[in-house]
Amino acid sequence: MRELERISTKLAKFRPSLTLELKSLAAEREERGLPVYDFGLGETKGELAPHIREAGIRAYREGQTMYGDPAGLIELRRSVLEWLGLQDRYGPENVVITAGAKQSLLNIFLSVCNPADTVLFDAAPWVSYQPLAIAAYASPIMVLPRAGELNRLKVSPADLKRNLKMRPHARLFLLNSPVNPTGQLYSADEVEALLQVCVEHGIFFVLDRLYWRIVFEGRTYPEPRVDDETRPWLIQVDGISKNFRRTGGLRIGWSVAPVDVTRAMVNLQSHYTSGPAVPTQYSALAAITEPYDEELCRALQGKRDLLRKEAEALAYVEVWPTPASFYSFWDVRGVFGKRAPDGRLLESSSDVAEYLVQAAGVVTGPGTAFMQDGYLRVSFATPDDQIVAGVRAAATALEQLS
Ligand code: PLP
């Protein structure tokens, strides 16, 4: 039997992420003693807050290591509602604690989609949405906004309606705001209008709000309307991976959803994970019950401004404004058609990303990974000196194109 046939057709088609390939090119440079500037990161650096660490250690010391409730610790589920300001609108029976936000997403797809149902994503979907939907036997479809980059790739209600007309089997629309990779934030009116379309069409509106505390210029996160009309269709996904330092590996996320959907997810989870690790749930509980430390958001805003200033020197590149998240989105279509000093023609964002790694040691996320060739995702959750030196190295590499 050939290797491919030993693996299911579905999973055999999964590709490792492009960023991993770039990382191996970067490692080759490092071996040669050349500098590398990593803008591919999807998490913040720094110290884990002592109260988060101590809560995990205490849980181990006190033997909190037996099976827990598959829905997650009841105290954590209650605290999740307070963290989201939803304690008056939902109860713990609406919350499932999961192994990262990723598992919440897979739970949702598996719980509400029948085979071949359509799930609609926004125009630059985060890399794992599609594999997760496919793993759940659903068909992922990207909603392409008519306004395109004029509205920074944000989906409008008219875009969503147009797609719903074409796809009667749509079960849900997944909105990610703040958006990874574009760094955009949907306003309260934009969220409301999209939610309204979903309610009218009787499809789920799934809001992935994983970066919701990282909104700049003192903005507050535009909350979706939660009332009797929206509650049956609204599902929110969140977690601790992005809004705190060094917490991605704790693997805790959650969903807040209608009771029937939550029940289905808990049932599923009871069979395949029995809920996430209990000690890390205690760490998550400590993280979200302390008053939120805005230090991370302030530091990231400073990095965003630094990167923006340095990036003014980049030839052929337009840098989008970043109202939220820690990703700068670069329009690199101006580079297409140019030649590298070795004569290689740069024709896609993967070519540009590869060139920047090989010529300057600058690691970015090519837009092809997010179904938007023409752009690079640049994470600025990296030390200031790396931002300055890395953007300068990229500027020098771009100047060498002809
Ligand atoms: N949703 C978005 C938009 C993300 O960027 C990520 C992680 O990068 C996830 C979900 C998954 O988060 P977690 O690491 O908590 O599983």
Short mmCIF file of C-alpha atoms and ligand atoms in Angstrom, two decimals:
data_model
loop_
_atom_site.label_atom_id
_atom_site.label_comp_id
_atom_site.label_asym_id
_atom_site.label_seq_id
_atom_site.Cartn_x
_atom_site.Cartn_y
_atom_site.Cartn_z
CA MET A 1 0.00 0.00 0.00
CA ARG A 2 1.35 3.43 -0.89
CA GLU A 3 1.91 5.82 2.01
CA LEU A 4 -0.89 8.14 0.89
CA GLU A 5 -3.48 5.38 1.00
CA ARG A 6 -2.66 4.42 4.56
CA ILE A 7 -3.88 7.84 5.68
CA SER A 8 -7.46 8.98 5.14
CA THR A 9 -7.96 11.00 1.95
CA LYS A 10 -9.05 13.93 4.05
CA LEU A 11 -6.05 14.13 6.37
CA ALA A 12 -3.53 13.19 3.69
CA LYS A 13 -4.41 16.48 2.00
CA PHE A 14 -3.53 18.59 5.04
CA ARG A 15 -0.39 20.62 4.47
CA PRO A 16 2.04 21.64 7.17
CA SER A 17 1.90 25.38 7.60
CA LEU A 18 4.03 27.55 5.30
CA THR A 19 5.51 29.36 8.26
CA LEU A 20 7.23 26.13 9.28
CA GLU A 21 9.06 26.02 5.94
CA LEU A 22 10.21 29.61 6.44
CA LYS A 23 11.37 28.77 9.92
CA SER A 24 13.62 26.03 8.54
CA LEU A 25 15.13 28.51 6.05
CA ALA A 26 15.72 30.85 8.99
CA ALA A 27 17.38 28.02 10.95
CA GLU A 28 19.79 27.45 8.03
CA ARG A 29 20.79 31.12 8.23
CA GLU A 30 21.28 30.90 11.97
CA GLU A 31 23.57 27.90 11.50
CA ARG A 32 25.70 30.08 9.21
CA GLY A 33 25.91 32.70 11.98
CA LEU A 34 23.67 35.18 10.13
CA PRO A 35 21.03 37.25 11.95
CA VAL A 36 17.37 36.20 11.97
CA TYR A 37 14.42 38.48 12.83
CA ASP A 38 11.32 36.50 13.64
CA PHE A 39 8.08 38.30 12.77
CA GLY A 40 6.22 35.03 12.31
CA LEU A 41 5.29 34.59 15.96
CA GLY A 42 1.69 34.07 17.05
CA GLU A 43 2.27 34.79 20.73
CA THR A 44 3.70 37.40 23.06
CA LYS A 45 6.99 36.94 24.82
CA GLY A 46 7.89 37.90 28.41
CA GLU A 47 7.27 36.39 31.83
CA LEU A 48 4.32 34.31 32.90
CA ALA A 49 2.52 36.32 35.63
CA PRO A 50 3.40 34.83 39.08
CA HIS A 51 -0.27 34.36 40.11
CA ILE A 52 -0.94 32.28 36.98
CA ARG A 53 2.14 30.15 37.60
CA GLU A 54 1.45 29.72 41.34
CA ALA A 55 -2.15 28.66 40.75
CA GLY A 56 -0.94 25.79 38.55
CA ILE A 57 1.75 24.78 41.03
CA ARG A 58 -0.78 24.87 43.88
CA ALA A 59 -3.16 22.66 41.92
CA TYR A 60 -0.45 20.04 41.51
CA ARG A 61 0.57 20.31 45.19
CA GLU A 62 -3.02 19.87 46.32
CA GLY A 63 -3.51 16.85 44.07
CA GLN A 64 -6.00 18.50 41.71
CA THR A 65 -5.03 15.92 39.14
CA MET A 66 -8.03 13.62 39.00
CA TYR A 67 -10.57 13.65 36.18
CA GLY A 68 -12.63 16.82 36.16
CA ASP A 69 -16.03 17.76 34.78
CA PRO A 70 -15.74 17.37 30.97
CA ALA A 71 -17.31 20.83 30.60
CA GLY A 72 -14.52 22.31 32.73
CA LEU A 73 -14.26 23.48 36.34
CA ILE A 74 -17.49 25.11 37.44
CA GLU A 75 -15.58 28.05 39.05
CA LEU A 76 -13.76 28.64 35.77
CA ARG A 77 -16.98 28.52 33.73
CA ARG A 78 -18.55 31.09 36.06
CA SER A 79 -15.44 33.27 35.88
CA VAL A 80 -15.40 33.11 32.08
CA LEU A 81 -18.83 34.72 32.07
CA GLU A 82 -17.61 37.50 34.37
CA TRP A 83 -14.46 37.99 32.29
CA LEU A 84 -16.70 38.51 29.26
CA GLY A 85 -19.27 40.59 31.19
CA LEU A 86 -21.93 37.96 30.44
CA GLN A 87 -22.77 36.78 33.95
CA ASP A 88 -26.30 38.21 33.77
CA ARG A 89 -27.08 36.72 30.38
CA TYR A 90 -25.73 33.17 30.62
CA GLY A 91 -25.04 30.49 33.23
CA PRO A 92 -22.22 27.94 33.52
CA GLU A 93 -24.41 25.54 31.49
CA ASN A 94 -23.56 27.72 28.48
CA VAL A 95 -19.78 27.40 28.83
CA VAL A 96 -17.34 24.68 27.77
CA ILE A 97 -13.66 24.86 28.70
CA THR A 98 -11.47 23.44 25.97
CA ALA A 99 -7.84 22.69 25.11
CA GLY A 100 -7.22 26.09 23.55
CA ALA A 101 -9.63 28.04 21.39
CA LYS A 102 -8.85 25.58 18.61
CA GLN A 103 -10.75 22.82 20.31
CA SER A 104 -13.74 25.11 20.83
CA LEU A 105 -13.80 25.71 17.09
CA LEU A 106 -13.63 22.01 16.26
CA ASN A 107 -16.33 21.30 18.88
CA ILE A 108 -18.57 23.88 17.22
CA PHE A 109 -18.08 22.56 13.70
CA LEU A 110 -18.66 18.98 14.84
CA SER A 111 -21.71 19.92 16.88
CA VAL A 112 -23.69 22.02 14.41
CA CYS A 113 -22.58 20.89 10.94
CA ASN A 114 -23.84 17.93 8.99
CA PRO A 115 -21.49 16.46 6.37
CA ALA A 116 -21.06 18.90 3.45
CA ASP A 117 -22.75 21.79 5.25
CA THR A 118 -21.08 25.06 4.43
CA VAL A 119 -19.22 27.16 6.96
CA LEU A 120 -18.55 30.74 5.92
CA PHE A 121 -15.34 32.51 6.92
CA ASP A 122 -14.18 36.05 6.41
CA ALA A 123 -11.89 37.09 3.59
CA ALA A 124 -8.52 36.31 5.16
CA PRO A 125 -9.29 33.29 7.31
CA TRP A 126 -6.87 32.30 10.04
CA VAL A 127 -4.81 29.29 8.92
CA SER A 128 -6.53 26.57 10.94
CA TYR A 129 -10.18 27.42 10.20
CA GLN A 130 -10.22 25.45 6.99
CA PRO A 131 -8.49 22.27 8.23
CA LEU A 132 -10.75 22.26 11.31
CA ALA A 133 -13.90 22.64 9.20
CA ILE A 134 -12.76 19.92 6.83
CA ALA A 135 -11.93 17.63 9.75
CA ALA A 136 -15.60 18.09 10.75
CA TYR A 137 -16.74 17.13 7.21
CA ALA A 138 -17.98 20.67 6.53
CA SER A 139 -17.15 22.74 3.43
CA PRO A 140 -15.25 25.92 4.20
CA ILE A 141 -16.11 28.91 2.02
CA MET A 142 -14.55 32.33 2.17
CA VAL A 143 -16.80 35.37 1.91
CA LEU A 144 -15.08 37.76 -0.47
CA PRO A 145 -15.93 41.38 0.28
CA ARG A 146 -16.96 43.46 -2.73
CA ALA A 147 -15.24 46.48 -1.19
CA GLY A 148 -11.99 44.45 -1.03
CA GLU A 149 -9.09 46.36 0.41
CA LEU A 150 -11.09 49.60 0.41
CA ASN A 151 -12.66 48.26 3.58
CA ARG A 152 -9.49 46.41 4.63
CA LEU A 153 -10.98 43.05 3.62
CA LYS A 154 -13.83 43.36 6.11
CA VAL A 155 -17.04 41.50 5.23
CA SER A 156 -20.21 43.60 4.95
CA PRO A 157 -23.82 42.43 5.52
CA ALA A 158 -24.39 42.62 1.74
CA ASP A 159 -21.39 40.31 1.16
CA LEU A 160 -22.75 37.84 3.68
CA LYS A 161 -26.29 37.94 2.24
CA ARG A 162 -24.97 37.38 -1.28
CA ASN A 163 -23.11 34.29 -0.12
CA LEU A 164 -26.06 32.97 1.85
CA LYS A 165 -28.24 33.20 -1.23
CA MET A 166 -25.75 31.04 -3.14
CA ARG A 167 -25.31 28.54 -0.32
CA PRO A 168 -28.49 27.23 1.22
CA HIS A 169 -26.48 24.69 3.25
CA ALA A 170 -24.61 27.34 5.21
CA ARG A 171 -24.73 26.53 8.92
CA LEU A 172 -22.61 29.27 10.34
CA PHE A 173 -20.65 32.41 9.68
CA LEU A 174 -17.40 32.66 11.59
CA LEU A 175 -16.19 36.17 12.29
CA ASN A 176 -12.76 36.75 13.74
CA SER A 177 -12.40 40.17 15.34
CA PRO A 178 -9.76 41.45 16.03
CA VAL A 179 -8.72 39.77 12.80
CA ASN A 180 -5.73 37.50 12.61
CA PRO A 181 -3.99 38.17 10.15
CA THR A 182 -5.13 41.65 9.08
CA GLY A 183 -5.14 43.35 12.52
CA GLN A 184 -8.52 44.92 11.77
CA LEU A 185 -11.34 45.38 14.27
CA TYR A 186 -15.04 45.27 13.34
CA SER A 187 -17.01 48.16 14.86
CA ALA A 188 -20.07 47.55 17.04
CA ASP A 189 -22.31 48.52 14.10
CA GLU A 190 -20.51 46.16 11.74
CA VAL A 191 -20.77 43.27 14.21
CA GLU A 192 -24.45 44.03 14.83
CA ALA A 193 -25.27 44.12 11.11
CA LEU A 194 -23.58 40.76 10.46
CA LEU A 195 -25.18 39.21 13.54
CA GLN A 196 -28.56 40.45 12.36
CA VAL A 197 -28.12 38.76 8.95
CA CYS A 198 -27.26 35.48 10.69
CA VAL A 199 -30.29 35.69 13.00
CA GLU A 200 -32.60 36.46 10.08
CA HIS A 201 -31.26 33.50 8.10
CA GLY A 202 -31.25 31.12 11.07
CA ILE A 203 -27.53 30.38 10.94
CA PHE A 204 -25.01 30.51 13.76
CA PHE A 205 -22.85 33.58 14.22
CA VAL A 206 -19.56 32.40 15.67
CA LEU A 207 -17.39 35.19 17.03
CA ASP A 208 -13.73 34.30 17.56
CA ARG A 209 -12.62 37.08 19.90
CA LEU A 210 -9.32 35.61 21.02
CA TYR A 211 -7.41 38.94 20.82
CA TRP A 212 -10.21 41.07 22.32
CA ARG A 213 -8.10 42.73 25.05
CA ILE A 214 -5.49 43.89 22.56
CA VAL A 215 -7.33 46.88 21.13
CA PHE A 216 -5.42 50.13 20.81
CA GLU A 217 -5.94 53.86 21.47
CA GLY A 218 -8.07 53.10 24.51
CA ARG A 219 -10.87 51.54 22.43
CA THR A 220 -13.16 49.07 24.14
CA TYR A 221 -14.03 45.81 22.45
CA PRO A 222 -17.24 46.10 20.39
CA GLU A 223 -19.44 43.50 22.10
CA PRO A 224 -22.11 41.58 20.18
CA ARG A 225 -25.72 42.11 21.26
CA VAL A 226 -26.85 39.32 23.60
CA ASP A 227 -30.63 39.10 24.04
CA ASP A 228 -33.51 36.71 23.40
CA GLU A 229 -33.30 37.29 19.67
CA THR A 230 -29.56 36.71 19.24
CA ARG A 231 -28.86 34.16 21.99
CA PRO A 232 -30.08 31.09 20.03
CA TRP A 233 -27.60 31.85 17.21
CA LEU A 234 -24.65 33.47 18.92
CA ILE A 235 -21.54 31.48 19.87
CA GLN A 236 -18.45 33.18 21.25
CA VAL A 237 -14.96 31.67 21.31
CA ASP A 238 -12.17 32.98 23.49
CA GLY A 239 -9.27 31.77 25.65
CA ILE A 240 -6.08 32.75 27.42
CA SER A 241 -3.55 32.23 24.62
CA LYS A 242 -3.19 35.81 23.38
CA ASN A 243 -4.31 38.30 26.02
CA PHE A 244 -1.64 37.32 28.56
CA ARG A 245 2.07 36.75 28.32
CA ARG A 246 3.40 33.22 27.79
CA THR A 247 0.08 31.44 28.15
CA GLY A 248 -0.37 29.83 24.71
CA GLY A 249 1.10 26.55 25.93
CA LEU A 250 -1.31 26.28 28.84
CA ARG A 251 -3.89 25.30 26.22
CA ILE A 252 -7.05 26.74 27.70
CA GLY A 253 -9.91 28.22 25.69
CA TRP A 254 -13.70 28.29 25.96
CA SER A 255 -16.95 28.75 24.15
CA VAL A 256 -20.14 30.46 25.30
CA ALA A 257 -23.08 29.08 23.37
CA PRO A 258 -26.78 28.17 23.56
CA VAL A 259 -27.50 25.30 25.96
CA ASP A 260 -28.35 22.71 23.26
CA VAL A 261 -25.08 23.35 21.41
CA THR A 262 -23.13 23.41 24.67
CA ARG A 263 -24.66 20.08 25.70
CA ALA A 264 -23.64 18.50 22.40
CA MET A 265 -20.10 19.82 22.76
CA VAL A 266 -19.74 18.59 26.35
CA ASN A 267 -21.04 15.21 25.34
CA LEU A 268 -18.50 15.04 22.51
CA GLN A 269 -15.72 16.29 24.74
CA SER A 270 -16.57 13.73 27.42
CA HIS A 271 -15.68 11.03 24.88
CA TYR A 272 -12.50 12.43 23.40
CA THR A 273 -10.64 14.55 25.96
CA SER A 274 -12.68 14.44 29.19
CA GLY A 275 -11.95 18.16 29.36
CA PRO A 276 -8.62 19.96 29.46
CA ALA A 277 -5.91 19.36 32.07
CA VAL A 278 -7.19 20.39 35.49
CA PRO A 279 -4.07 22.18 36.83
CA THR A 280 -3.95 24.49 33.81
CA GLN A 281 -7.63 25.26 34.30
CA TYR A 282 -6.64 26.59 37.74
CA SER A 283 -3.99 28.74 36.07
CA ALA A 284 -6.59 30.09 33.66
CA LEU A 285 -8.91 30.78 36.58
CA ALA A 286 -6.17 32.84 38.26
CA ALA A 287 -5.47 34.67 34.98
CA ILE A 288 -9.02 35.86 34.39
CA THR A 289 -10.09 36.56 37.97
CA GLU A 290 -7.30 39.08 38.75
CA PRO A 291 -8.03 42.58 37.41
CA TYR A 292 -6.72 42.66 33.85
CA ASP A 293 -3.25 44.17 33.50
CA GLU A 294 -3.28 46.62 30.58
CA GLU A 295 0.53 46.57 30.50
CA LEU A 296 0.58 44.06 27.64
CA CYS A 297 -1.72 46.14 25.46
CA ARG A 298 0.28 49.32 26.15
CA ALA A 299 3.56 47.59 25.33
CA LEU A 300 2.13 46.20 22.08
CA GLN A 301 0.79 49.59 21.08
CA GLY A 302 4.32 50.99 21.48
CA LYS A 303 5.70 48.19 19.29
CA ARG A 304 3.04 48.78 16.69
CA ASP A 305 3.99 52.47 16.51
CA LEU A 306 7.68 51.66 16.33
CA LEU A 307 7.16 49.21 13.50
CA ARG A 308 4.94 51.63 11.62
CA LYS A 309 7.58 54.37 11.84
CA GLU A 310 10.39 52.06 10.70
CA ALA A 311 8.25 50.62 7.91
CA GLU A 312 7.94 54.03 6.25
CA ALA A 313 11.35 53.28 4.73
CA LEU A 314 10.12 50.14 2.93
CA ALA A 315 10.02 50.38 -0.84
CA TYR A 316 7.02 48.88 -2.73
CA VAL A 317 5.15 48.02 0.50
CA GLU A 318 1.98 49.53 1.92
CA VAL A 319 1.49 48.95 5.63
CA TRP A 320 -2.11 48.79 6.86
CA PRO A 321 -3.15 50.59 10.05
CA THR A 322 -3.44 48.17 12.99
CA PRO A 323 -6.26 49.08 15.39
CA ALA A 324 -6.01 45.75 17.27
CA SER A 325 -4.03 42.48 17.71
CA PHE A 326 -0.25 42.23 17.30
CA TYR A 327 -0.15 41.74 13.56
CA SER A 328 0.84 44.31 10.98
CA PHE A 329 -0.48 43.54 7.52
CA TRP A 330 1.71 44.50 4.58
CA ASP A 331 0.44 44.85 1.04
CA VAL A 332 3.40 43.57 -1.00
CA ARG A 333 1.80 43.47 -4.44
CA GLY A 334 4.12 46.32 -5.40
CA VAL A 335 6.98 43.80 -5.14
CA PHE A 336 5.43 41.38 -7.64
CA GLY A 337 7.24 41.37 -10.98
CA LYS A 338 10.53 42.51 -9.43
CA ARG A 339 13.69 40.43 -9.62
CA ALA A 340 16.01 39.41 -6.79
CA PRO A 341 19.76 40.04 -7.30
CA ASP A 342 20.12 36.35 -8.32
CA GLY A 343 17.57 36.93 -11.12
CA ARG A 344 14.67 35.16 -9.40
CA LEU A 345 11.27 36.67 -10.23
CA LEU A 346 9.05 37.42 -7.21
CA GLU A 347 5.46 36.63 -8.15
CA SER A 348 3.62 35.75 -4.95
CA SER A 349 3.65 36.58 -1.27
CA SER A 350 5.38 33.23 -0.64
CA ASP A 351 8.16 34.32 -3.04
CA VAL A 352 8.46 37.63 -1.21
CA ALA A 353 8.47 35.94 2.20
CA GLU A 354 11.12 33.46 1.03
CA TYR A 355 13.25 36.26 -0.42
CA LEU A 356 13.06 38.25 2.84
CA VAL A 357 14.22 35.23 4.84
CA GLN A 358 17.06 34.36 2.50
CA ALA A 359 18.27 37.91 1.85
CA ALA A 360 17.62 39.53 5.22
CA GLY A 361 16.74 36.83 7.76
CA VAL A 362 13.29 38.39 8.15
CA VAL A 363 10.61 35.77 8.88
CA THR A 364 7.00 36.79 8.12
CA GLY A 365 3.73 34.97 7.42
CA PRO A 366 2.93 34.91 3.69
CA GLY A 367 -0.64 35.84 2.77
CA THR A 368 -1.01 32.60 0.80
CA ALA A 369 -1.42 30.89 4.19
CA PHE A 370 -4.47 33.10 4.78
CA MET A 371 -5.92 32.79 1.26
CA GLN A 372 -4.79 36.32 0.44
CA ASP A 373 -1.81 36.31 -1.82
CA GLY A 374 -0.45 39.83 -2.05
CA TYR A 375 0.13 40.39 1.66
CA LEU A 376 2.48 39.48 4.49
CA ARG A 377 1.52 39.12 8.13
CA VAL A 378 4.15 40.64 10.38
CA SER A 379 3.90 39.92 14.10
CA PHE A 380 5.31 42.71 16.24
CA ALA A 381 5.20 40.72 19.49
CA THR A 382 8.97 40.78 19.45
CA PRO A 383 11.66 42.90 21.19
CA ASP A 384 12.00 46.54 20.04
CA ASP A 385 15.60 46.13 18.86
CA GLN A 386 14.49 43.21 16.68
CA ILE A 387 11.72 45.34 15.18
CA VAL A 388 14.15 48.13 14.30
CA ALA A 389 16.94 45.89 12.98
CA GLY A 390 14.53 43.53 11.20
CA VAL A 391 12.57 46.22 9.35
CA ARG A 392 15.83 47.91 8.35
CA ALA A 393 17.17 44.60 7.03
CA ALA A 394 13.93 44.13 5.07
CA ALA A 395 14.24 47.67 3.67
CA THR A 396 17.79 46.96 2.47
CA ALA A 397 16.69 43.69 0.85
CA LEU A 398 13.81 45.41 -0.95
CA GLU A 399 16.13 48.13 -2.27
CA GLN A 400 18.16 45.41 -4.00
CA LEU A 401 15.24 44.38 -6.19
CA SER A 402 15.13 45.50 -9.79
N1 PLP B 1 -8.31 31.81 16.61
C1 PLP B 1 -7.37 32.68 16.17
C2 PLP B 1 -7.80 33.85 15.38
C3 PLP B 1 -6.02 32.46 16.44
O1 PLP B 1 -5.09 33.33 16.00
C4 PLP B 1 -5.64 31.31 17.17
C5 PLP B 1 -4.23 31.01 17.44
O2 PLP B 1 -3.31 31.54 16.86
C6 PLP B 1 -6.65 30.44 17.60
C7 PLP B 1 -7.98 30.72 17.31
C8 PLP B 1 -6.33 29.21 18.40
O3 PLP B 1 -5.99 29.58 19.70
P1 PLP B 1 -5.47 28.56 20.80
O4 PLP B 1 -3.99 28.64 20.77
O5 PLP B 1 -6.04 29.08 22.09
O6 PLP B 1 -5.98 27.22 20.46
#
